[in-house]
Short mmCIF file of C-alpha atoms in Angstrom, two decimals:
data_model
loop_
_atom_site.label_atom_id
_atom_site.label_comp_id
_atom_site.label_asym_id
_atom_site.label_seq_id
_atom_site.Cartn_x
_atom_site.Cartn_y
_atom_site.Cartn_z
CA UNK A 260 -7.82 157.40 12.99
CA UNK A 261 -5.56 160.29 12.90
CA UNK A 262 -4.24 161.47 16.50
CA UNK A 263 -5.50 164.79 15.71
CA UNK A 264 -9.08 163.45 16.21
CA UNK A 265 -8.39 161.17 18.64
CA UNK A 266 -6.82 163.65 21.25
CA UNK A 267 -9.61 166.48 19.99
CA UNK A 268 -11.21 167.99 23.01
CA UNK A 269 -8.47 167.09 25.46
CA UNK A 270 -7.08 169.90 27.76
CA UNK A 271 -3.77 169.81 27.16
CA UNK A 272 -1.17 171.47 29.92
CA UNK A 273 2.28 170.60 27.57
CA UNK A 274 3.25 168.64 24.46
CA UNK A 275 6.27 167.58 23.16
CA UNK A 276 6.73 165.33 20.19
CA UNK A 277 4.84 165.61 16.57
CA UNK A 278 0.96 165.66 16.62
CA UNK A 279 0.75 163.39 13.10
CA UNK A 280 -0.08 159.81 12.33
CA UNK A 281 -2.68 157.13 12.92
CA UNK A 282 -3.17 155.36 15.80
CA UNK A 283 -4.03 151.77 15.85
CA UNK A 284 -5.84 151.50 19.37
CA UNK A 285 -6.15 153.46 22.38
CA UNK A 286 -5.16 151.52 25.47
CA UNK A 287 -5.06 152.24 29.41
CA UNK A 288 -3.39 148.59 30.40
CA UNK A 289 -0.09 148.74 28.68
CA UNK A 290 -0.05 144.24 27.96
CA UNK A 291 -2.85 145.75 25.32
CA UNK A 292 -0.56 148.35 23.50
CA UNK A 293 0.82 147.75 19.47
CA UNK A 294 2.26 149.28 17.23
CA UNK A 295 1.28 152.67 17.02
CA UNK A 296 -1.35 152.75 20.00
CA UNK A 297 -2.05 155.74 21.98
CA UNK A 298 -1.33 154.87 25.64
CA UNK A 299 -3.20 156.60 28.76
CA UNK A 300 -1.70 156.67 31.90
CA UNK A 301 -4.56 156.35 34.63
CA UNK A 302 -3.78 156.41 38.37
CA UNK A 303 -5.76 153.77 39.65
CA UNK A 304 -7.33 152.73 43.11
CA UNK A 305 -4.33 150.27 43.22
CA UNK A 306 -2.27 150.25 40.56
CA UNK A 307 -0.42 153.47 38.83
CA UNK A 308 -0.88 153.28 35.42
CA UNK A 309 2.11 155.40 34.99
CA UNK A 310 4.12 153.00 36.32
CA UNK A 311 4.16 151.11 33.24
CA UNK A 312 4.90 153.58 30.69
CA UNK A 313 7.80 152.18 29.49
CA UNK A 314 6.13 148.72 28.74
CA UNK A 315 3.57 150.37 26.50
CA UNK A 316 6.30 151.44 25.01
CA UNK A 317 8.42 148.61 24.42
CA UNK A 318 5.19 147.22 23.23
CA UNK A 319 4.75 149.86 20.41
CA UNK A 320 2.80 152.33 22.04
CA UNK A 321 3.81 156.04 20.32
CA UNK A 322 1.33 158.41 22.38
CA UNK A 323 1.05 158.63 25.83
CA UNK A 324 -1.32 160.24 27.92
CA UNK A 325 -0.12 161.90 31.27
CA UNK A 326 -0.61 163.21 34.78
CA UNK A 327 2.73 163.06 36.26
CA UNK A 328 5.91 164.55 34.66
CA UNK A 329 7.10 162.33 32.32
CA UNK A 330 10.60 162.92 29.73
CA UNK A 331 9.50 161.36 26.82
CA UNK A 332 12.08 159.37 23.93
CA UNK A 333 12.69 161.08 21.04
CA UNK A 334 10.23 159.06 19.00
CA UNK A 335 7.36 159.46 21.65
CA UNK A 336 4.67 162.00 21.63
CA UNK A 337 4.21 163.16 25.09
CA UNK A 338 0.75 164.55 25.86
CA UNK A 339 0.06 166.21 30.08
CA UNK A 340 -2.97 166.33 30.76
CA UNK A 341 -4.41 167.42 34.24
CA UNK A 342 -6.95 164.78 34.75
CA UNK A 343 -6.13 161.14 32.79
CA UNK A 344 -8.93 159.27 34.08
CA UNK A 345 -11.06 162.07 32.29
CA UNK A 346 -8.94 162.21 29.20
CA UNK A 347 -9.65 158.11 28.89
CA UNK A 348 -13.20 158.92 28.72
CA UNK A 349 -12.61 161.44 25.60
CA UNK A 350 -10.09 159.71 23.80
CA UNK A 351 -12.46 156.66 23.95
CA UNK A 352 -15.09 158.42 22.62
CA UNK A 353 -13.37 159.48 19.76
CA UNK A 354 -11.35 156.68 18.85
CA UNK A 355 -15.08 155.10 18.45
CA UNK A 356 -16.53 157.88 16.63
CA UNK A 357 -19.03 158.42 19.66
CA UNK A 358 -21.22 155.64 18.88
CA UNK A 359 -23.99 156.48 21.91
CA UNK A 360 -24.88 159.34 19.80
CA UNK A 361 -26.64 157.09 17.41
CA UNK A 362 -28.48 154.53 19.58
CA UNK A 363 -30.99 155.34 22.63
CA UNK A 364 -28.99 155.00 25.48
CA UNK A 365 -30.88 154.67 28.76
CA UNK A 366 -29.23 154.45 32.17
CA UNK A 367 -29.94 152.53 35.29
CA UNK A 368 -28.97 153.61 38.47
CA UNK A 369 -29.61 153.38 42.23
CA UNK A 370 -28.82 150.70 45.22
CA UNK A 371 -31.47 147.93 44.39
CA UNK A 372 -33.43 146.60 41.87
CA UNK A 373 -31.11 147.97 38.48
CA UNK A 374 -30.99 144.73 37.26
CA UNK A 375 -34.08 143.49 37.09
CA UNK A 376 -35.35 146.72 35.73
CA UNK A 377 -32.75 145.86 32.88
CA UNK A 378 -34.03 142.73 31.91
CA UNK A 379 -37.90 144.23 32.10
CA UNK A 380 -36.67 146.54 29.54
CA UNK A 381 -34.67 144.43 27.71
CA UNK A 382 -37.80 142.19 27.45
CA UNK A 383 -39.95 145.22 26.28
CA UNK A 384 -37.80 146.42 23.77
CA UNK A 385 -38.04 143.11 22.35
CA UNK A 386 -41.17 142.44 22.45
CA UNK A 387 -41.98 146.23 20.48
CA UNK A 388 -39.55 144.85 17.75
CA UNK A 389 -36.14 146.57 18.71
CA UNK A 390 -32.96 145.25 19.27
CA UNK A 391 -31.66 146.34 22.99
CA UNK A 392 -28.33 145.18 23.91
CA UNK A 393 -27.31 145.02 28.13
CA UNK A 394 -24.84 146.76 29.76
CA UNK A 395 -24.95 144.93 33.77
CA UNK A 396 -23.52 143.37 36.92
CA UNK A 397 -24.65 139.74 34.94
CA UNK A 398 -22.70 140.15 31.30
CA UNK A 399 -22.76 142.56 28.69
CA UNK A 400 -25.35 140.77 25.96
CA UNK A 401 -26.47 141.79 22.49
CA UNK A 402 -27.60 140.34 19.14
CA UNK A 403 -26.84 136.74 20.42
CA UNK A 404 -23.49 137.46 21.67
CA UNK A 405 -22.87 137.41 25.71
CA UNK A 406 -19.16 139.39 27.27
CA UNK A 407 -18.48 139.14 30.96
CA UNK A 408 -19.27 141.75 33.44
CA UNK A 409 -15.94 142.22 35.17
CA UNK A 410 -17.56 145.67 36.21
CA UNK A 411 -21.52 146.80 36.87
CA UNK A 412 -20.46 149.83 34.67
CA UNK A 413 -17.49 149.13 31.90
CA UNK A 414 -14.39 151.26 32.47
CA UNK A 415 -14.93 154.42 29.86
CA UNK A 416 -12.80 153.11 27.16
CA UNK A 417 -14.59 149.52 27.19
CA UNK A 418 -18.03 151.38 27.21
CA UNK A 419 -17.29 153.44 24.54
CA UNK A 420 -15.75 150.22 22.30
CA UNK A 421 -18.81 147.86 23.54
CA UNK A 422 -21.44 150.74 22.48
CA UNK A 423 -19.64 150.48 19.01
CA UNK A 424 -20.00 146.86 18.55
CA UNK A 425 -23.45 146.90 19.62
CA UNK A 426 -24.01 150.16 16.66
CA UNK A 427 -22.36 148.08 13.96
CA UNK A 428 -24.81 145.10 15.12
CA UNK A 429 -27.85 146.90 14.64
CA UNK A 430 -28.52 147.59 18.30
CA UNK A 431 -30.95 150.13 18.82
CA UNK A 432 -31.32 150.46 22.21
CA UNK A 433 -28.72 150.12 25.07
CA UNK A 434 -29.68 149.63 28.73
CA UNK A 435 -27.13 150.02 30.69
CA UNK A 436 -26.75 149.70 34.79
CA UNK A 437 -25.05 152.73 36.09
CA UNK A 438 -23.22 152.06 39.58
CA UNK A 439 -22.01 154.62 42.08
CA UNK A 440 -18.49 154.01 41.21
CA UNK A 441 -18.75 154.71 37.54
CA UNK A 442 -20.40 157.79 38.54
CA UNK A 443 -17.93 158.80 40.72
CA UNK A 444 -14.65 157.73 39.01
CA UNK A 445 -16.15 159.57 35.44
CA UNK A 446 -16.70 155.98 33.09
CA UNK A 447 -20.03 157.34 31.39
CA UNK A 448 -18.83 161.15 31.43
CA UNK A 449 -18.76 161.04 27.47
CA UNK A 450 -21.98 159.14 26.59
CA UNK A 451 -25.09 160.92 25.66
CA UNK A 452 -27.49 159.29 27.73
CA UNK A 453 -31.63 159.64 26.39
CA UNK A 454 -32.80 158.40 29.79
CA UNK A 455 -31.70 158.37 33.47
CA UNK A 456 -33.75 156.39 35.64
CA UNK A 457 -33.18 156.55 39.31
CA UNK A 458 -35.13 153.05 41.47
CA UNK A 459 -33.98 154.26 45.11
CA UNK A 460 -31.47 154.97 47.13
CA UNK A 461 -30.13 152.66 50.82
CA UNK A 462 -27.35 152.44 52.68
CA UNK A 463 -25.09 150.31 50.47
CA UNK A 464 -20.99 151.25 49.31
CA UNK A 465 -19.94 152.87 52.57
CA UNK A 466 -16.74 151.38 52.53
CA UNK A 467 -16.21 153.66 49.18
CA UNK A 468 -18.18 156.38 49.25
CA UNK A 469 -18.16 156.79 53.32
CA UNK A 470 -21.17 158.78 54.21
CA UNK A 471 -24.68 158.46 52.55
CA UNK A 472 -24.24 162.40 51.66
CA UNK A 473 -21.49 161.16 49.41
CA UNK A 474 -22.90 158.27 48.22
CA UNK A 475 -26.31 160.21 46.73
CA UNK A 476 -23.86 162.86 45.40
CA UNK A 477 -22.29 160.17 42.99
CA UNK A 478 -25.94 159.21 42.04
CA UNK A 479 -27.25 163.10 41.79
CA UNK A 480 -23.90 163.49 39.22
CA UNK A 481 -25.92 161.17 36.58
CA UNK A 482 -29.24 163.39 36.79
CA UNK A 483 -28.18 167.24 37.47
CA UNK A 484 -25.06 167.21 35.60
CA UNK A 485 -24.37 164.35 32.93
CA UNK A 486 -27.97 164.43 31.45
CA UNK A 487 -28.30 168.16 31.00
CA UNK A 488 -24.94 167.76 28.95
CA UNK A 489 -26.54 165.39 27.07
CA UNK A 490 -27.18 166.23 23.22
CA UNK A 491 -30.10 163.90 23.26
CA UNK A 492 -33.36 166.14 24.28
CA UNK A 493 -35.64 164.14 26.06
CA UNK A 494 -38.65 165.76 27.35
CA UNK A 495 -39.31 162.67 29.93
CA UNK A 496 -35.22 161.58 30.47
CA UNK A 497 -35.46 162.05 34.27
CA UNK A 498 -37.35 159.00 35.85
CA UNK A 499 -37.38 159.25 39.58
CA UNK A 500 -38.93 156.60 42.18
CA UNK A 501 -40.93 159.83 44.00
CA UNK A 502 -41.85 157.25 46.87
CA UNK A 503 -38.21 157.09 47.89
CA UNK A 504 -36.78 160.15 50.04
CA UNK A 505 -33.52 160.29 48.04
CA UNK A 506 -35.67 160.38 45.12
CA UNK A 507 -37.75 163.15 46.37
CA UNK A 508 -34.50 165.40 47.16
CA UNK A 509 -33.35 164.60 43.50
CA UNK A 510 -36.45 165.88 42.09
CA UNK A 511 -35.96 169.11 44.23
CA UNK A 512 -32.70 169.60 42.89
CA UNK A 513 -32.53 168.00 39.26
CA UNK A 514 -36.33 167.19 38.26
CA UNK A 515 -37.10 169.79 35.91
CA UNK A 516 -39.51 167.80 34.46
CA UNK A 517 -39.34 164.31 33.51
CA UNK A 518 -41.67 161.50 35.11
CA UNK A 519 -41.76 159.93 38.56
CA UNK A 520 -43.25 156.74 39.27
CA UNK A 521 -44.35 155.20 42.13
CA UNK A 522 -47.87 153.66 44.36
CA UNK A 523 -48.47 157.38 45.56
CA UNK A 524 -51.59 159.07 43.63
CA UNK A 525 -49.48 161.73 42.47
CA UNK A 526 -46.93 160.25 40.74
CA UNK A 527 -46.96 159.96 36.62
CA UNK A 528 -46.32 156.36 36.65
CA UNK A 529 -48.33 154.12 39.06
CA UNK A 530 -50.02 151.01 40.14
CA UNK A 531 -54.15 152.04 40.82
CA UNK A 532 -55.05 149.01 41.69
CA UNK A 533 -52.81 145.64 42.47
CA UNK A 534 -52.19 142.11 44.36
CA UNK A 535 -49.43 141.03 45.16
CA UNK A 536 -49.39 137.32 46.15
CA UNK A 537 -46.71 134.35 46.16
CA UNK A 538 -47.90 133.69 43.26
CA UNK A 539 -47.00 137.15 41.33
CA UNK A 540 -48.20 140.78 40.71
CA UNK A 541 -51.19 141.36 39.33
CA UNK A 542 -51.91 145.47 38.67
CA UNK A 543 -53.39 148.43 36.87
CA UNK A 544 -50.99 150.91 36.11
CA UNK A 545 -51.66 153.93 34.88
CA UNK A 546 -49.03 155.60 32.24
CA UNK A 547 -49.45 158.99 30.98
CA UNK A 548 -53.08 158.92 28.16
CA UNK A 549 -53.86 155.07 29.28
CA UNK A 550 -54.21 152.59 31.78
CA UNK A 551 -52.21 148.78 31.49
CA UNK A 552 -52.66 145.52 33.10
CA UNK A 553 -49.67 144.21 34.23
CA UNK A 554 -49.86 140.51 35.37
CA UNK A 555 -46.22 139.51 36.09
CA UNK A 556 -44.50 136.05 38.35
CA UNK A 557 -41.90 138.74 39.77
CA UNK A 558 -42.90 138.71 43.98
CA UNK A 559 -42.99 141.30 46.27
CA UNK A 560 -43.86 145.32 46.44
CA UNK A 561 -39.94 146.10 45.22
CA UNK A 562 -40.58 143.95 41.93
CA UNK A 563 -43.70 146.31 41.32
CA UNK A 564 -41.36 149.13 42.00
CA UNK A 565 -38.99 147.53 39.61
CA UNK A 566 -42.28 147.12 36.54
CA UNK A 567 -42.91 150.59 37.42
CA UNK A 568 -39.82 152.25 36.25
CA UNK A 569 -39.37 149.99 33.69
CA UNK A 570 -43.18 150.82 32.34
CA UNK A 571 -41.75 154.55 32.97
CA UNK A 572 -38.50 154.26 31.28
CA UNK A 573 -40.32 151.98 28.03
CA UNK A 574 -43.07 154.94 27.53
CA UNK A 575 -39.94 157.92 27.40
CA UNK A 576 -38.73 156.07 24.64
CA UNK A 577 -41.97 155.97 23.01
#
């Protein structure tokens, strides 16, 4: 791909260095540069990724991507930007010819219960005759083939290359777990998300985010500010557990429409009626036009939170 189209979007503060030729990959951890990739220099929680310029270099690397000041060779393209981290996320993007635009991509997010609401969906999907692939804390899985999870949430540049492979595999639906930290350090900024489903909100992360003000600000990010940039139109794309109080305060402030689910009468998505034994869940839940019967060997009030929002989250797609 030209580096015309790779870089498009990016907020440039200074250039120096031609603005032609193709570039083979687009790489953040220099040991991955060639010949000819575009290098971005991300300052890290504990490593400086501009600290190893000169490696991508020496390992072919011909753009580079930059915070700090940086005097450039005079066969390197040197492009300042103000924020790399965010620049990663749009060069990524690019590079992959922005493959969430052409799958239903629905997000997972909140302190308990995002995996299992994963592999509910997963199993849903499936069943309806689609083809979801996983983005989670257990692997990234899809059309037989299984990638370890060295993060809940890829970095931006490995999201943006997995949700390519999974398009040229005939994946139709991604389902991907959404942590705090991704939210917070930008990795699904450049995705177009259908669906954002929030399951609830506990004290969790402290050591990172500090105060639980802080911590439901990185979560509030996904629903009041990445999903309205979203090209994908969605009528039902917020899903919100209105039982918990987090969840309540997010529908206050981002819920402009959407569905909530939840055991209270009011909410769009619910269990009427249901048991819940050693033995399993047994329920009625009601979904918007008609009522299901849900008999599941998942334990315990959560998991029936958990069948809830995946119920939710499987009707939004249709």
């Amino acid at each position: 791909m030209d580096i015309s189209e790779v870089v498009k979007d990016l907020q440039l503060t200074s250039t120096t260095g031609a603005l032609s030729g193709e570039v083979s990959s687009v790489c953040y951890n220099s040991r991955s540069c060639e010949e000819n990739s575009l290098f971005v220099a991300v300052s890290g929680l504990s490593t400086d990724g501009h600290n190893f310029i000169d490696d991508a270099i020496r390992r072919g690397a011909r753009w580079i991507v930059h915070e700090k000041p940086f005097v450039s060779p005079d066969h390197i393209t040197s492009l300042q930007v103000s924020d790399s981290r965010r620049a990663l996320g749009i060069t990524g993007r690019n590079f992959y010819a922005h493959p969430s635009s052409t799958l239903c991509l629905i997000g997972i997010t909140g302190t308990n219960g995002k995996t299992t609401v994963t592999y509910l969906l997963e199993s849903i999907i499936s069943a309806a005759g689609f083809f979801p692939g996983v983005l989670g804390t257990v692997n990234y899985r899809f059309r037989g083939k299984t990638l370890p999870a060295p993060n809940t949430t890829p970095e931006s540049l490995e999201f943006q290359r997995i949700l390519r492979q999974m398009v040229d595999d005939g994946v139709t639906h991604c389902i991907s777990e959404v942590s705090s930290h991704a939210l917070d350090l930008g990795r699904v900024d450049d995705c177009d998300f259908d669906i954002a489903v929030f399951t609830n909100l506990s004290q969790d992360h402290l050591d990172y985010h500090l105060t639980m003000e802080r911590y439901y600000a990185a979560k509030r990010r996904f629903f009041c500010e990445l999903l309205p940039k979203s090209h994908k139109r969605n009528p039902y794309g917020v899903i919100v557990n209105g039982d918990d109080p987090w969840g309540r305060k997010l529908i206050e402030e981002c819920g402009d429409g959407g569905l909530t689910f939840g055991l209270d009468s009011n909410a769009d998505v619910r269990a009427e009626q249901f048991i819940l034994t050693l033995e399993g869940i047994e329920a009625q839940i009601r979904i918007p036009g008609q009522t299901l019967h849900v008999s599941s060997p998942l334990i315990g009030r959560f998991n029936l939170y958990n069948i809830l929002a995946a119920a939710a989250a499987a009707f939004a797609t249709g």
